[in-house]
Amino acid sequence: MILEDSVLEKEISQAVIRRMPRYYRYLGELLDEGVERISSGELSERMSVTASQIRQDLNNFGGFGQQGYGYNVSFLYEEIGKILGLDQNHNIIIIGAGNLGQALANYMKFDRLGFHTIALFDVKEELIGKNIRGIEVLHVKELDHFVKTHDVDIAALTMPKSSADDIANHLVSLGIHAIWNFAHVDLSIDAKDVVVENVHLSDSLMQLSYNIVKNK
Amino acid sequence: MILEDSVLEKEISQAVIRRMPRYYRYLGELLDEGVERISSGELSERMSVTASQIRQDLNNFGGFGQQGYGYNVSFLYEEIGKILGLDQNHNIIIIGAGNLGQALANYMKFDRLGFHTIALFDVKEELIGKNIRGIEVLHVKELDHFVKTHDVDIAALTMPKSSADDIANHLVSLGIHAIWNFAHVDLSIDAKDVVVENVHLSDSLMQLSYNIVKNK
DNA sequence: TAGATTGTTAATCGATTAACAATC
DNA sequence: TAGATTGTTAATCGATTAACAATC
C-alpha cells in the first residue's frame, strides 16, 4: 500500500511549481476583467509561454479544462489556489523587525492570500513593543514561549546573517517546519522535513548586474 | 566580422548565471577562512552540487583552474566578481520609499558589492526630505530632472503595482536600461535593450506554501 | 616522475515543444 | 454535426552528469 502510493505519486518538478504562482496571478487578472473562460492558446499569448507548456503544467495536477471549450477562469483560479495551499491559513512570525521585517508585516497582500503575520521578534530594545498594523514586536527571549503557545506555520528570517543559522536550527527544534529565509546565507538544517525558501536579494542584484554588463 | 562575433559568442544560460552569485558567496567564505586553493571536488561537497557542474559552469567563462592543483580561491573570487560586473559601480534609485524601499537603501552589503543607492522617490509628503544613511527621499516630480543630471544605472521599483508599469516605461524613456522590480506584476516594456530582474515576494511565499502542503 | 585535478567531450537525464487522437 | 481545444504521447532540445585525455 505504502509502496503503491509512493510509486504512483509522481514528483512534480520545482520548475513547474515556480510557474504556478504566475498562472495564479494572470488568472486573477482575468477574473478581475470579468473573463469567464480562456483557452491555453489565448493564455499562452498573454503570458508569453507556449500553450503546450500551460497544458502540460496543469495536467500535472489533473484535467481542469474541457475539450472544445478551454478552461473556466474562476474554477482554474480556485484549483491553483488549492494546489498552492492558499485555501488554508498560514501563520507567520518574523525574526528581525528592521525595515525588511516591517515591510513584510505591512504587506496586506499576503493576508489576502491567507498568510497572516502574528508577531515580529527582535533584540533591539527600541523596537520592542512597537506595533505594526496591530502586530507586536516582541523580544527574542519570548520566542520559545510564543511558539509553544501559538500556531506558527512559517518563520521568516530577516535578521543579519550571523545569527540566521542558529536561530533557524532553534526554530526547527521548536517544531517549525517552514522557513522563509532572507538572510544572505544558505542555512544548514539537518532535519529532513523542513522546507526552506530562500530570497537572496544580493544574488538577485548580481544577476541583474550580469545582464547589464552583458547588454552593453 | 560582426557575423563571426555573433557566431563565436555562445549565449550563457540563465541557469548558469543564477548559480554564479552562489559560487561567489562560497568563495568569499573560503577567503575569510584563509583557504588559498580549492578543487572542484571539495567545493562540490561544501555546496552540495556536482564537481562536474562546477567545472562546466566555470568553463563557460574561461579556464580559471590548473590541472593537478585546483582553483586559486582569491583569483577565482575576483574573476567571478568581474563576470557579475562587481568590478564596476552601479548607481541605484529606488522608486517607493516605504519600508521595503528603505530596507534596500539600508543594506550596506549592496554598497560593498558596488551598488550604491543615490536617491529614493515617493509621492507621500511625509516621506519627502527624509534621510536614510545620507540618502535623501525626493518627490517623484523631481525624478526626470534627477535622472537627467545623474548617472543612474538601476531603478528599483518598490511602489504599489498599480503604478509600476507606467513608472517603468517612463524610466525607460528617460534612458534607464535596468529595472529591479519588486512590484507584483510582470512589467510590459517593449524596448528590447532593457533588462528586468523580478523579485516577486508573494510568488516566493506561494512556492513555500506549496512545499509545506506537499510535506504534510 | 607520479598523482591530482582540470578542461572538455560524450552519455544521460529531464524539461520543453510539437503533434494528434480523444472528446466536448 | 463540425469546430475547437483539451489531455497525452512522441520528438526535440537543453542542461546535467560521467568519463577521460590533457597537463600541471
Coordinates of C-alpha atoms in Angstrom, one line a residue, chain A:
Chain A
M1 CA 0.0 0.0 0.0
I2 CA 2.7 2.4 1.0
L3 CA 4.8 1.2 -1.9
E4 CA 1.9 1.6 -4.3
D5 CA 1.4 5.2 -3.1
S6 CA 5.0 6.2 -3.5
V7 CA 5.2 4.6 -6.9
L8 CA 2.0 6.3 -8.2
E9 CA 2.9 9.7 -6.7
K10 CA 4.9 11.4 -9.4
E11 CA 7.1 14.1 -8.0
I12 CA 6.3 17.4 -9.6
S13 CA 9.4 19.4 -10.6
Q14 CA 10.2 22.7 -9.0
A15 CA 10.3 24.2 -12.4
V16 CA 6.6 23.6 -12.7
I17 CA 5.9 24.8 -9.1
R18 CA 7.8 28.0 -9.8
R19 CA 5.3 28.8 -12.7
M20 CA 2.1 28.1 -10.7
P21 CA 2.0 31.5 -8.8
R22 CA 2.4 33.2 -12.1
Y23 CA -0.6 31.4 -13.6
Y24 CA -2.5 32.2 -10.4
R25 CA -1.6 35.9 -10.9
Y26 CA -2.8 36.0 -14.5
L27 CA -6.0 34.2 -13.8
G28 CA -6.7 36.6 -11.0
E29 CA -6.3 39.4 -13.5
L30 CA -8.6 37.7 -16.0
L31 CA -11.1 37.3 -13.2
D32 CA -11.0 41.0 -12.4
E33 CA -11.6 41.7 -16.1
G34 CA -14.6 39.5 -16.0
V35 CA -13.3 36.9 -18.4
E36 CA -15.2 33.7 -17.9
R37 CA -13.2 31.2 -20.0
I38 CA -9.8 31.0 -21.6
S39 CA -8.0 28.6 -23.9
S40 CA -4.4 27.6 -23.4
G41 CA -3.7 29.4 -26.7
E42 CA -5.1 32.7 -25.5
L43 CA -3.4 32.5 -22.1
S44 CA -0.1 31.5 -23.7
E45 CA -0.2 34.7 -25.8
R46 CA -0.9 36.8 -22.7
M47 CA 1.8 35.2 -20.7
S48 CA 4.4 34.7 -23.4
V49 CA 4.8 31.0 -22.9
T50 CA 3.7 28.1 -25.1
A51 CA 0.2 26.7 -24.9
S52 CA 1.8 23.3 -24.7
Q53 CA 3.6 24.2 -21.5
I54 CA 0.4 25.5 -19.9
R55 CA -1.5 22.3 -20.7
Q56 CA 1.4 20.2 -19.6
D57 CA 1.9 22.1 -16.4
L58 CA -1.8 22.0 -15.4
N59 CA -2.1 18.3 -16.3
N60 CA 0.5 17.5 -13.6
F61 CA -2.3 18.2 -11.2
G62 CA -5.4 17.0 -13.1
G63 CA -7.6 17.8 -16.0
F64 CA -9.0 21.2 -15.3
G65 CA -10.2 22.0 -18.8
Q66 CA -12.7 20.8 -21.3
Q67 CA -12.1 19.9 -24.9
G68 CA -13.5 22.4 -27.3
Y69 CA -14.1 24.9 -24.5
G70 CA -10.9 25.7 -22.7
Y71 CA -10.6 26.5 -19.0
N72 CA -13.2 28.1 -16.7
V73 CA -11.2 31.0 -15.3
S74 CA -12.7 31.1 -11.8
F75 CA -12.6 27.3 -11.4
L76 CA -9.0 27.1 -12.5
Y77 CA -8.1 30.0 -10.3
E78 CA -9.6 28.2 -7.3
E79 CA -7.9 25.0 -8.2
I80 CA -4.4 26.5 -8.5
G81 CA -5.1 28.3 -5.2
K82 CA -5.7 24.9 -3.6
I83 CA -2.6 23.4 -5.2
L84 CA -0.6 26.3 -3.7
G85 CA -2.2 25.8 -0.3
L86 CA -4.0 29.2 -0.4
D87 CA -7.2 27.6 0.8
Q88 CA -5.7 27.4 4.3
N89 CA -4.3 29.9 6.7
H90 CA -0.7 30.2 7.4
N91 CA 0.6 32.0 10.5
I92 CA 3.9 33.7 10.1
I93 CA 6.4 35.0 12.6
I94 CA 9.1 37.3 11.5
I95 CA 12.5 37.2 13.2
G96 CA 14.2 40.6 12.7
A97 CA 11.9 43.7 13.0
G98 CA 14.1 46.0 10.9
N99 CA 12.9 47.7 7.7
L100 CA 12.6 44.4 5.8
G101 CA 10.7 42.7 8.6
Q102 CA 8.4 45.6 8.9
A103 CA 7.9 45.7 5.2
L104 CA 6.8 42.1 5.2
A105 CA 4.5 42.7 8.1
N106 CA 2.9 45.6 6.3
Y107 CA 2.0 43.7 3.1
M108 CA -1.7 43.3 3.2
K109 CA -1.5 41.3 0.0
F110 CA -0.1 38.4 2.0
D111 CA -3.1 38.4 4.3
R112 CA -5.4 38.2 1.3
L113 CA -3.6 35.1 0.3
G114 CA -4.0 33.6 3.7
F115 CA -0.6 34.4 5.2
H116 CA -1.0 36.2 8.5
T117 CA 1.9 37.6 10.4
I118 CA 1.2 37.2 14.1
A119 CA 4.4 38.6 15.6
L120 CA 7.8 40.1 15.0
F121 CA 10.8 39.5 17.1
D122 CA 14.0 41.4 17.6
V123 CA 16.7 42.0 20.2
K124 CA 16.9 45.8 19.8
E125 CA 15.2 47.4 22.9
E126 CA 14.0 50.4 20.9
L127 CA 11.9 48.2 18.7
I128 CA 10.3 46.0 21.4
G129 CA 6.6 46.9 21.9
K130 CA 6.3 48.6 18.5
N131 CA 3.1 47.9 16.8
I132 CA 2.7 47.3 13.0
R133 CA -0.9 47.0 11.8
G134 CA -1.7 45.5 15.2
I135 CA 1.2 43.1 15.1
E136 CA 3.5 43.5 18.0
V137 CA 7.3 43.4 18.1
L138 CA 8.4 41.1 20.9
H139 CA 11.8 40.4 22.4
V140 CA 13.6 37.3 21.0
K141 CA 13.8 35.9 24.6
E142 CA 10.0 35.4 24.3
L143 CA 10.3 33.4 21.2
D144 CA 10.2 29.9 22.8
H145 CA 7.1 30.7 24.9
F146 CA 5.4 32.3 21.9
V147 CA 6.0 29.4 19.5
K148 CA 4.9 26.9 22.1
T149 CA 1.6 28.7 22.8
H150 CA 0.8 29.7 19.2
D151 CA 0.2 28.0 15.9
V152 CA 3.2 29.0 13.9
D153 CA 3.5 27.7 10.3
I154 CA 6.2 29.8 8.8
A155 CA 9.2 31.7 10.2
A156 CA 10.6 34.5 8.1
L157 CA 14.2 35.3 8.8
T158 CA 15.0 38.9 8.2
M159 CA 17.9 39.4 10.7
P160 CA 21.6 39.6 10.0
K161 CA 23.1 36.5 8.5
S162 CA 25.5 36.0 11.5
S163 CA 22.7 34.6 13.7
A164 CA 20.5 33.1 10.9
D165 CA 21.8 29.6 11.1
D166 CA 21.5 29.4 14.9
I167 CA 18.0 30.8 15.0
A168 CA 16.9 28.6 12.1
N169 CA 18.0 25.5 13.9
H170 CA 16.5 26.6 17.1
L171 CA 13.2 27.3 15.4
V172 CA 13.3 23.8 13.9
S173 CA 13.9 22.3 17.4
L174 CA 10.8 24.2 18.5
G175 CA 8.8 22.4 15.8
I176 CA 8.7 24.8 13.0
H177 CA 8.8 23.2 9.6
A178 CA 9.0 26.0 7.1
I179 CA 11.5 28.9 6.8
W180 CA 11.4 31.8 4.5
N181 CA 15.0 32.9 4.6
F182 CA 16.1 36.4 3.6
A183 CA 19.5 36.2 5.3
H184 CA 22.4 36.0 2.8
V185 CA 23.4 32.5 3.7
D186 CA 22.4 29.0 2.9
L187 CA 21.0 27.6 6.1
S188 CA 22.4 24.2 7.2
I189 CA 19.5 22.4 8.7
D190 CA 19.8 18.6 9.0
A191 CA 16.1 17.9 9.7
K192 CA 14.7 16.3 6.6
D193 CA 11.1 17.5 6.9
V194 CA 11.9 21.3 6.9
V195 CA 11.2 23.3 3.8
V196 CA 13.3 26.4 3.2
E197 CA 12.6 29.1 0.6
N198 CA 15.4 31.5 0.0
V199 CA 15.1 35.1 -1.1
H200 CA 18.7 36.1 -1.7
L201 CA 18.4 39.8 -2.6
S202 CA 22.1 40.3 -3.3
D203 CA 22.1 37.3 -5.6
S204 CA 19.2 38.8 -7.5
L205 CA 21.0 42.1 -7.8
M206 CA 24.1 40.3 -9.1
Q207 CA 22.1 38.5 -11.7
L208 CA 20.7 41.9 -12.8
S209 CA 24.2 43.3 -12.9
Y210 CA 25.5 40.4 -15.0
N211 CA 22.7 41.1 -17.6
I212 CA 23.5 44.8 -17.5
V213 CA 27.2 44.2 -18.3
K214 CA 26.3 41.6 -21.0
N215 CA 23.9 44.1 -22.6
K216 CA 26.5 46.8 -23.1

